[in-house]
mmCIF file of N, CA and C in Angstrom:
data_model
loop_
_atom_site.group_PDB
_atom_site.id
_atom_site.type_symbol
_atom_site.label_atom_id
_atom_site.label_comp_id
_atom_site.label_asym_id
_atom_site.label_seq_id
_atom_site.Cartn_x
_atom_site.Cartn_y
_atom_site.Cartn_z
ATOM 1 N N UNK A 14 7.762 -4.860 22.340
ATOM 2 C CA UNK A 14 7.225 -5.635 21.226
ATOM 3 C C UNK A 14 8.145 -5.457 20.018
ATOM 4 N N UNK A 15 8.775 -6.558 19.791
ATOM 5 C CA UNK A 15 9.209 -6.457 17.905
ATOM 6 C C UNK A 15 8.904 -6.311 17.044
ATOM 7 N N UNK A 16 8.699 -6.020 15.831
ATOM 8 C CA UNK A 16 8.485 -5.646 14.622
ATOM 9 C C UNK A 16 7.866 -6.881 14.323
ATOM 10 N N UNK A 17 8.686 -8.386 14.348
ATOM 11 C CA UNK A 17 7.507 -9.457 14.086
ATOM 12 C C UNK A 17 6.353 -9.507 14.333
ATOM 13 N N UNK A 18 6.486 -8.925 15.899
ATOM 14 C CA UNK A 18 5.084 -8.765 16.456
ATOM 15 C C UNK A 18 4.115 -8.103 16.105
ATOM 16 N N UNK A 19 4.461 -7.370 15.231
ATOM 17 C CA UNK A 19 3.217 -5.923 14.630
ATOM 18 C C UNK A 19 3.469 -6.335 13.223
ATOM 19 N N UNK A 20 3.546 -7.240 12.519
ATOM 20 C CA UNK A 20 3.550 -7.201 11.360
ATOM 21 C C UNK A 20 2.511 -7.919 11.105
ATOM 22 N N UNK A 21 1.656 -7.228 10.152
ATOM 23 C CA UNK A 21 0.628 -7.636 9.582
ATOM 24 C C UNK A 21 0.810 -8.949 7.861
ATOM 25 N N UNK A 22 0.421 -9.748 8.026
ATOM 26 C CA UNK A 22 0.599 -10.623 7.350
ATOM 27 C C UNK A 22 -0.425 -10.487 6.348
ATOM 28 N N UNK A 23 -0.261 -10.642 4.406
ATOM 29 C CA UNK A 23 -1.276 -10.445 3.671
ATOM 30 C C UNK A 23 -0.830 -11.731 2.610
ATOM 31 N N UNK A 24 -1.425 -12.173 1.873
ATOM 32 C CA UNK A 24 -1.182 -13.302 0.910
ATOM 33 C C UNK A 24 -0.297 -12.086 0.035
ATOM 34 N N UNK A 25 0.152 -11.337 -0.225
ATOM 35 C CA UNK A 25 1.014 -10.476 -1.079
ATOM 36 C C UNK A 25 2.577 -10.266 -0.567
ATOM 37 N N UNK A 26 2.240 -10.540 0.564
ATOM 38 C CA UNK A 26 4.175 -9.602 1.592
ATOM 39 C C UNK A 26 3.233 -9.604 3.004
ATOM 40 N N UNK A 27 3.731 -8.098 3.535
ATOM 41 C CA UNK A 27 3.122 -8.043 5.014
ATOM 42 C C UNK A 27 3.732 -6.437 5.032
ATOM 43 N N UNK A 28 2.732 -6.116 6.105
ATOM 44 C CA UNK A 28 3.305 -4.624 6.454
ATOM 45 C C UNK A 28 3.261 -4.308 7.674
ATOM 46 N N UNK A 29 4.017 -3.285 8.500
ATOM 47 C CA UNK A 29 4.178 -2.715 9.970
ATOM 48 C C UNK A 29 4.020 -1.698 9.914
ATOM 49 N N UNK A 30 2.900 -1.040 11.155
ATOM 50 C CA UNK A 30 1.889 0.162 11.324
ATOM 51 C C UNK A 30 3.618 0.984 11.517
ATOM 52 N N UNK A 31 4.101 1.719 11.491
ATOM 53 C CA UNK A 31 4.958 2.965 11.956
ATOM 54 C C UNK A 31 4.784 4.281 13.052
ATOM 55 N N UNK A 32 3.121 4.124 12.389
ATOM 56 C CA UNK A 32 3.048 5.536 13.098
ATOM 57 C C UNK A 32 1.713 5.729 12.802
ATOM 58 N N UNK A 33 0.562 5.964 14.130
ATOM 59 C CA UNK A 33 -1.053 5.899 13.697
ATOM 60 C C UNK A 33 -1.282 7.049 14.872
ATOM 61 N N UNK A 34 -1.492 7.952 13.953
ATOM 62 C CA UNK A 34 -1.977 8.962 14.380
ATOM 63 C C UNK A 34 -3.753 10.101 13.921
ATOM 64 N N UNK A 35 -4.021 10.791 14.917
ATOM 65 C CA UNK A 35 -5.624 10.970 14.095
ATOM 66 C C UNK A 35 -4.748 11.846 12.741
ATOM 67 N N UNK A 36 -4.305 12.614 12.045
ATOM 68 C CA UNK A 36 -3.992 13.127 10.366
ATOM 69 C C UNK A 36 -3.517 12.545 9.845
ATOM 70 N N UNK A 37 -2.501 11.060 9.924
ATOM 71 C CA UNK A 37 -1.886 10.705 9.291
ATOM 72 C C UNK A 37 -1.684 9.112 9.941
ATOM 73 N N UNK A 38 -1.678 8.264 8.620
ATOM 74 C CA UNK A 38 -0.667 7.082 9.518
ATOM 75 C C UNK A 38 0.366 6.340 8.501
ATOM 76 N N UNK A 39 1.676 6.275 9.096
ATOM 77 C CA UNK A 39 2.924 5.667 8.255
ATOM 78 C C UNK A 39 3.022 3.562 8.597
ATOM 79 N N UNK A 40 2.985 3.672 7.106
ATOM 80 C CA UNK A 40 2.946 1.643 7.366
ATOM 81 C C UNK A 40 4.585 1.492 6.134
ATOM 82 N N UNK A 41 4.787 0.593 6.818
ATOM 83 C CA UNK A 41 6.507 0.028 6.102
ATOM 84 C C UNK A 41 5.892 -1.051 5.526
ATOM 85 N N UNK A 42 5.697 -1.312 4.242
ATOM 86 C CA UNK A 42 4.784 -2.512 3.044
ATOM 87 C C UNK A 42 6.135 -2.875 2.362
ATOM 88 N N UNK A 43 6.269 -4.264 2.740
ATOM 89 C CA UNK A 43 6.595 -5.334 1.665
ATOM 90 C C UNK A 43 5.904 -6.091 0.809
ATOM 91 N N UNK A 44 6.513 -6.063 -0.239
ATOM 92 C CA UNK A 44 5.556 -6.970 -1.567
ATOM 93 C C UNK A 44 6.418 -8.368 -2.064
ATOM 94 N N UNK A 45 6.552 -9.191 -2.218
ATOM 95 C CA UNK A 45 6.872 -10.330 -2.253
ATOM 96 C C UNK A 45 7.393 -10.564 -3.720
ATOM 97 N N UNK A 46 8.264 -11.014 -4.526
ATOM 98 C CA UNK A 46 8.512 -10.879 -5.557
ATOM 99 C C UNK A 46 7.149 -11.510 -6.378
ATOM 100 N N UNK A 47 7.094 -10.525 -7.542
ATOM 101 C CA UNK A 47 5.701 -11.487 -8.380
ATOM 102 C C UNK A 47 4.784 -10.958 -8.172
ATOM 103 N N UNK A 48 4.111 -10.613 -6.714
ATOM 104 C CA UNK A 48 2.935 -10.424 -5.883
ATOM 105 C C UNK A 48 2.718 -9.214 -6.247
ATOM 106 N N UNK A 49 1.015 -8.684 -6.285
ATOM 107 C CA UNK A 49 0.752 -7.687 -6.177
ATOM 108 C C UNK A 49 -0.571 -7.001 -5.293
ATOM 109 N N UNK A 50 -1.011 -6.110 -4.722
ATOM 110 C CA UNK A 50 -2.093 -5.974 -3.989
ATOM 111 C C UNK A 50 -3.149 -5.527 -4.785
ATOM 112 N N UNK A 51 -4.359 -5.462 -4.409
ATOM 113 C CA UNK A 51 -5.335 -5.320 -5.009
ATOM 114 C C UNK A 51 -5.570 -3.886 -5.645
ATOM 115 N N UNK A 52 -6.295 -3.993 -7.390
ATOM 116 C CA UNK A 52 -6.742 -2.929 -7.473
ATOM 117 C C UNK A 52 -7.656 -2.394 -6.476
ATOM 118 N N UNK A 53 -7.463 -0.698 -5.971
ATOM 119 C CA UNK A 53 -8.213 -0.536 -5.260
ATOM 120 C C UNK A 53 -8.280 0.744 -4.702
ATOM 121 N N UNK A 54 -9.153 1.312 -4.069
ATOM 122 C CA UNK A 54 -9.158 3.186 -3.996
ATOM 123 C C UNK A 54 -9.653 3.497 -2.963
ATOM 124 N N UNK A 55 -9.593 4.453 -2.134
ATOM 125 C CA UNK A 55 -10.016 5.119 -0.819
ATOM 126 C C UNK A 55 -10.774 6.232 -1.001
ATOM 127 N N UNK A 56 -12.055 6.344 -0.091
ATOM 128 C CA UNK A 56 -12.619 7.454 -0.168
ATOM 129 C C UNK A 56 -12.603 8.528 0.751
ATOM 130 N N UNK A 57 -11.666 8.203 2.080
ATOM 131 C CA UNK A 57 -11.533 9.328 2.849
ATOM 132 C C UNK A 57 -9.722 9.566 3.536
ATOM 133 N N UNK A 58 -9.005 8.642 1.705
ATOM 134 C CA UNK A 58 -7.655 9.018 2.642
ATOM 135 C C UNK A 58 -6.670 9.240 1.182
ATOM 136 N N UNK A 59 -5.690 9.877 1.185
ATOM 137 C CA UNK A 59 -4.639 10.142 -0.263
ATOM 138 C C UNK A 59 -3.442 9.290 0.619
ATOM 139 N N UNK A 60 -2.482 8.947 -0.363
ATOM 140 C CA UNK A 60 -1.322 8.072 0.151
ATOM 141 C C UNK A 60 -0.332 8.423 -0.491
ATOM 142 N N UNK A 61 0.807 8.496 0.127
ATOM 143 C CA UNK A 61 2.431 8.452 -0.636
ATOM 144 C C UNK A 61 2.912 7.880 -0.360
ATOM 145 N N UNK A 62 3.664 7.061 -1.389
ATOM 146 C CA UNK A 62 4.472 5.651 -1.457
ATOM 147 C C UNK A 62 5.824 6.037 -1.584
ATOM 148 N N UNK A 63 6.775 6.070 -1.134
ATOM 149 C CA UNK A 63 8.352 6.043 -1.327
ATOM 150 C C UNK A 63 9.438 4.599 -1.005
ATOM 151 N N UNK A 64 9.206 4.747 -2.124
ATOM 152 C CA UNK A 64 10.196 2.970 -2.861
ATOM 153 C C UNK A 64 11.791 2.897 -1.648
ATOM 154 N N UNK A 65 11.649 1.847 -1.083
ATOM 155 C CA UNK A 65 12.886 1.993 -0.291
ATOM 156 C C UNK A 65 13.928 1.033 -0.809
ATOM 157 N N UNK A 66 13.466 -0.168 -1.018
ATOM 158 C CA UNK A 66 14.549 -1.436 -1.767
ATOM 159 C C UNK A 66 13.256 -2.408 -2.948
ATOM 160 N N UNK A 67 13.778 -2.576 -4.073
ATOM 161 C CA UNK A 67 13.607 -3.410 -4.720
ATOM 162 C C UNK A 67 12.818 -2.364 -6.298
ATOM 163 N N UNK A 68 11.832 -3.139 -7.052
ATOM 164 C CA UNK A 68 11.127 -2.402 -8.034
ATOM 165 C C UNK A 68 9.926 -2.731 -8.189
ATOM 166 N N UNK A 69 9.389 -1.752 -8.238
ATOM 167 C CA UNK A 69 7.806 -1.099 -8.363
ATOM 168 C C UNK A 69 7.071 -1.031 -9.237
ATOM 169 N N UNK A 70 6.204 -1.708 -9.683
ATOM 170 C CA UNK A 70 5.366 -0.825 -10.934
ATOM 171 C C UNK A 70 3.971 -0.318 -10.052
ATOM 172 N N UNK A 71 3.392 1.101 -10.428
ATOM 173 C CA UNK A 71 2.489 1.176 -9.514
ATOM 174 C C UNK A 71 1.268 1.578 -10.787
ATOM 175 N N UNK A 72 -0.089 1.224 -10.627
ATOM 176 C CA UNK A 72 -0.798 1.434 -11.235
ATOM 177 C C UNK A 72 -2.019 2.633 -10.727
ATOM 178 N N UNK A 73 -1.740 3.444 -11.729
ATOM 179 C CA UNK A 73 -2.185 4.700 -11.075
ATOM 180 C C UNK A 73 -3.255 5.046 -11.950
ATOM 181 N N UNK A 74 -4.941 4.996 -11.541
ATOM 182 C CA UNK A 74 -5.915 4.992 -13.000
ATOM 183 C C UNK A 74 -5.473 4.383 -13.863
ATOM 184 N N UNK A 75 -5.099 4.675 -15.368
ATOM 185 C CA UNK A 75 -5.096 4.239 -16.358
ATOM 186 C C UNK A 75 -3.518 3.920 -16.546
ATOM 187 N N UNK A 76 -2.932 4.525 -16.075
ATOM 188 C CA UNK A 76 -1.455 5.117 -15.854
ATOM 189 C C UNK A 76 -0.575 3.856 -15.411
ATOM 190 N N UNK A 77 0.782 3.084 -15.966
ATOM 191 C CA UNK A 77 1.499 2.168 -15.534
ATOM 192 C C UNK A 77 2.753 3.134 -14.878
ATOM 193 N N UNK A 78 3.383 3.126 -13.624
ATOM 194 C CA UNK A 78 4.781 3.826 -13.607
ATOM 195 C C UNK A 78 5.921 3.012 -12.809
ATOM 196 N N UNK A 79 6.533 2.816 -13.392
ATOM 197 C CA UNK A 79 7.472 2.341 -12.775
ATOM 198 C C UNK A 79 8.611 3.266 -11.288
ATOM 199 N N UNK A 80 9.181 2.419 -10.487
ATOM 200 C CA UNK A 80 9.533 3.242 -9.369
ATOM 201 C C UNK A 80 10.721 2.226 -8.787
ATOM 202 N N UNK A 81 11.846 2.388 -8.579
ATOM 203 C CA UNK A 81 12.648 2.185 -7.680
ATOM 204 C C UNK A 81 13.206 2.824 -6.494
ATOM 205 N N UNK A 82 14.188 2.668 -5.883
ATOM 206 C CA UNK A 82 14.360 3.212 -4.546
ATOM 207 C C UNK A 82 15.285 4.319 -4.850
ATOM 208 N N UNK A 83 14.342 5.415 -3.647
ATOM 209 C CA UNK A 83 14.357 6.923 -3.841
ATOM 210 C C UNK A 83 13.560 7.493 -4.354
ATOM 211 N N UNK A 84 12.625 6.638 -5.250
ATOM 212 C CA UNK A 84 11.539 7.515 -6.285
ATOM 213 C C UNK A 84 9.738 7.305 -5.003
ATOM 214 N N UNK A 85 9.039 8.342 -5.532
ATOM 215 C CA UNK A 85 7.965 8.312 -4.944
ATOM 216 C C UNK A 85 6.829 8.494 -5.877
ATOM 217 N N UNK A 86 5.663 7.856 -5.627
ATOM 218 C CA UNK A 86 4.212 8.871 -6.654
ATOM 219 C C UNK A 86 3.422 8.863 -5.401
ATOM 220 N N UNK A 87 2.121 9.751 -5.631
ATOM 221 C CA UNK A 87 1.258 10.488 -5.030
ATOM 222 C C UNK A 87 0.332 9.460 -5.243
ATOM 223 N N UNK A 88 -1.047 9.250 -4.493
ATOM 224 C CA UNK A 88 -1.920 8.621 -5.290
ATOM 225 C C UNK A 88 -3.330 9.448 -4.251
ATOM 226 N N UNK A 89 -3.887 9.853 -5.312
ATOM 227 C CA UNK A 89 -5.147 11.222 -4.691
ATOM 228 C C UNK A 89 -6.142 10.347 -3.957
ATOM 229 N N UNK A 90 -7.245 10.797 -3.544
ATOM 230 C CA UNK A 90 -7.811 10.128 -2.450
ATOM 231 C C UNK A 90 -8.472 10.057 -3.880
ATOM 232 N N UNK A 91 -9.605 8.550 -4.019
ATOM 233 C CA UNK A 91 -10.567 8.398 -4.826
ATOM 234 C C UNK A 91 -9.597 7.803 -6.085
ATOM 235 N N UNK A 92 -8.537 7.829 -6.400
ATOM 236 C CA UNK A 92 -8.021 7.269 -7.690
ATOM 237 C C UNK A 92 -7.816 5.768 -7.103
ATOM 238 N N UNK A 93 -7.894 4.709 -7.983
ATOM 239 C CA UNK A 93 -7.753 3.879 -8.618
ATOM 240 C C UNK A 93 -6.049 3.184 -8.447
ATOM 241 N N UNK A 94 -6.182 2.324 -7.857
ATOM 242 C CA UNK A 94 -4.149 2.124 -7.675
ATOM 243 C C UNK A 94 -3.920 0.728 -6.918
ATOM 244 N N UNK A 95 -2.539 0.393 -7.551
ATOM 245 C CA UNK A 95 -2.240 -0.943 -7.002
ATOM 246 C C UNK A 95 -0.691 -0.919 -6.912
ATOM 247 N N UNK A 96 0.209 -1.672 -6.529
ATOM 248 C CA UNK A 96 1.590 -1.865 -6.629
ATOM 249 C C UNK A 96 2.122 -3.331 -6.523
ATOM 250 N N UNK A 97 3.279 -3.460 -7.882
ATOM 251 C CA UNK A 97 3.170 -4.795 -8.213
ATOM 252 C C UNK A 97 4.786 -4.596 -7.234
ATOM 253 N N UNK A 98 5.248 -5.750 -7.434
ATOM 254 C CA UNK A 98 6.725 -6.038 -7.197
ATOM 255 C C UNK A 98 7.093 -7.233 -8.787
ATOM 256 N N UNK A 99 7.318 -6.536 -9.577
ATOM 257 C CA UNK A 99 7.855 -7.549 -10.679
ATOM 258 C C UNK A 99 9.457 -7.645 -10.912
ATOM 259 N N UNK A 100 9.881 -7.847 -9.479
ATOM 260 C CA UNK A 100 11.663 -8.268 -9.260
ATOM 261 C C UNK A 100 11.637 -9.654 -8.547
ATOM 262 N N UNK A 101 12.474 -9.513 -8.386
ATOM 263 C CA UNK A 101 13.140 -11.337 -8.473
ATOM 264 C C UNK A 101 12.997 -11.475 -6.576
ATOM 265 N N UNK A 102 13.490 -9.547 -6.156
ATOM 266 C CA UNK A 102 13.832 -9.956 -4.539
ATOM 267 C C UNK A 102 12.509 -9.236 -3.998
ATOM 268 N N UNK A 103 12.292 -9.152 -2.462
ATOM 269 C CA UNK A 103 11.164 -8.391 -1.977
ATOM 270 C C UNK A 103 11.366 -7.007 -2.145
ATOM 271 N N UNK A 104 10.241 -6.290 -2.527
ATOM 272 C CA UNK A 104 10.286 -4.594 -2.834
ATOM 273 C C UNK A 104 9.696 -3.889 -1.203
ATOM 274 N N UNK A 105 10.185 -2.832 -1.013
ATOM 275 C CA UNK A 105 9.494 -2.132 0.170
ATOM 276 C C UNK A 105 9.295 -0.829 -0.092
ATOM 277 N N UNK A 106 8.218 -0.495 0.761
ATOM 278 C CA UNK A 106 7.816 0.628 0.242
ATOM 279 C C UNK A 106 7.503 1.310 1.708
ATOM 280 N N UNK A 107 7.726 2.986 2.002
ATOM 281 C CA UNK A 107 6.792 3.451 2.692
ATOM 282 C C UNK A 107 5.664 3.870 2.321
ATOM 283 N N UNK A 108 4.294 4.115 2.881
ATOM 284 C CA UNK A 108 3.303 4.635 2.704
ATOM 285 C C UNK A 108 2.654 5.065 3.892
ATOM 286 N N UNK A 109 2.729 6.838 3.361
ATOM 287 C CA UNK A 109 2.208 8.045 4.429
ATOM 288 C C UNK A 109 0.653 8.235 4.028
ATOM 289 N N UNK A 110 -0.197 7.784 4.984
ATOM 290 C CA UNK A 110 -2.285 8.055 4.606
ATOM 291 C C UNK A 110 -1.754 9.274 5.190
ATOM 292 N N UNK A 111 -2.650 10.524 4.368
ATOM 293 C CA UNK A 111 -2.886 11.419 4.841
ATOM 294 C C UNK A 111 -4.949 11.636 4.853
ATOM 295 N N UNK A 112 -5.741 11.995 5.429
ATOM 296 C CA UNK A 112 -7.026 12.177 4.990
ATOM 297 C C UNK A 112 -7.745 12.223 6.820
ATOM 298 N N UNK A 113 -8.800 11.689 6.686
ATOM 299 C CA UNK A 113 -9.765 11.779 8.057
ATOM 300 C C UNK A 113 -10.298 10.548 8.109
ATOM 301 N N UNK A 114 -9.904 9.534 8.027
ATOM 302 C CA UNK A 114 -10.055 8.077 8.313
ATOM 303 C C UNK A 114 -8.824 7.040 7.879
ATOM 304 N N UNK A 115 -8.517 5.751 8.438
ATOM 305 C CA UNK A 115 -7.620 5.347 8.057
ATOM 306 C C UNK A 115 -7.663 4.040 8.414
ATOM 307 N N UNK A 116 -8.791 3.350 8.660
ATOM 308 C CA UNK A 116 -9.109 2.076 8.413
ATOM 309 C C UNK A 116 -8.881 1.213 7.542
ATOM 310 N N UNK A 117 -8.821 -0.269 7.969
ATOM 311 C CA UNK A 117 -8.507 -1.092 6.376
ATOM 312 C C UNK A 117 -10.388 -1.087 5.905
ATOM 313 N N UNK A 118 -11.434 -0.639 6.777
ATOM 314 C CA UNK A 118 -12.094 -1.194 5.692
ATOM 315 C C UNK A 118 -12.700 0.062 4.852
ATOM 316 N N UNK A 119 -12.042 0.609 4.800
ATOM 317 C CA UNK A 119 -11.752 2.300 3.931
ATOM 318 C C UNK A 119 -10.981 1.711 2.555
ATOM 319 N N UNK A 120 -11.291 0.179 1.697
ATOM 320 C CA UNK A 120 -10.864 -0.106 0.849
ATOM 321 C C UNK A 120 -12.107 -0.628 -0.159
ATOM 322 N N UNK A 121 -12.060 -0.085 -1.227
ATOM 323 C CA UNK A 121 -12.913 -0.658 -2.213
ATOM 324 C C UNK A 121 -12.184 -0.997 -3.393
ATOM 325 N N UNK A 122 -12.270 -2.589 -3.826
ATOM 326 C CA UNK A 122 -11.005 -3.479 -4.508
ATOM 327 C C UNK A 122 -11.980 -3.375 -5.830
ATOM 328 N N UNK A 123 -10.935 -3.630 -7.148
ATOM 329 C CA UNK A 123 -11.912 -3.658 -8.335
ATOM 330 C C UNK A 123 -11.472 -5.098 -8.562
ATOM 331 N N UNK A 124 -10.442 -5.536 -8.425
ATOM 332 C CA UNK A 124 -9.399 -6.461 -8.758
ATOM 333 C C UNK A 124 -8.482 -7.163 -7.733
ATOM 334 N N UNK A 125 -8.535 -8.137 -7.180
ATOM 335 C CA UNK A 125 -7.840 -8.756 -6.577
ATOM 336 C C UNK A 125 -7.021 -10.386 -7.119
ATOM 337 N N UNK A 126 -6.213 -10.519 -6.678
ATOM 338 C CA UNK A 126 -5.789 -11.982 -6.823
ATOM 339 C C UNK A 126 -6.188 -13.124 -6.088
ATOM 340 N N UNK A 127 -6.146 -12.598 -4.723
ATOM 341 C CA UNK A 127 -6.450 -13.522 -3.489
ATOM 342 C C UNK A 127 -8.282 -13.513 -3.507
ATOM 343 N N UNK A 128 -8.779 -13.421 -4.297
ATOM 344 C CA UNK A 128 -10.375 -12.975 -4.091
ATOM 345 C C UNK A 128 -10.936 -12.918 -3.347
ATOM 346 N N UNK A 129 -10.523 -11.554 -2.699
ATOM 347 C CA UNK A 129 -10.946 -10.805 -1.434
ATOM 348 C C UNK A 129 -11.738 -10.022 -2.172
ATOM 349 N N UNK A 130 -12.897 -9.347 -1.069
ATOM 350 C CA UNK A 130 -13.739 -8.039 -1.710
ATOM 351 C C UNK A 130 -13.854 -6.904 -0.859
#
């Protein structure tokens, strides 16, 4: 199977599972220039994002941070977080779930674009 084949398609970019395991699972997230994913927070998983190509702003609680490639932030299980791509080309990102569940519907959105809930 190719990578087309496992890529998950979102009105934002699209992302490919890496690695799903029961402690952890690794997804390779593209964001689309412009696009951003939903505010939104987990209650049984923490995540690390490491910027691979393009630029990042990630919204962390109250907190704006910017991130390009090589840079990483943390985001705790239960906080509040989104990631924009405000560059011209597509941004990618890894993101490692660490926690005891790892479902998509392990998402509670405050804010969306696509008005999803």
């Amino acid at each position: 199977m190719s990578d087309t084949d496992r890529e998950e398609h979102r009105p934002w970019g699209h992302y490919v599972v890496l690695e799903d395991a029961p402690d952890h699972k690794v997804k390779r997230i593209v964001v689309l220039p412009g696009k951003r994913l939903s505010l939104q927070r987990h209650r049984r998983r923490a995540e690390h994002w490491y910027v691979i190509e393009g630029a990042a702003l990630v919204t962390l609680d109250a907190a704006e941070i910017p991130r390009g490639p090589g840079q990483a932030v943390d985001i705790p299980r239960g906080a509040w977080h989104r990631v924009a791509n405000p560059g011209t080309a597509p941004m990618a990102f890894i993101e490692v779930q660490t926690g005891d569940y790892f479902g998509e519907d392990d998402i509670e959105r405050s804010q969306d674009d696509f008005g999803r809930v």
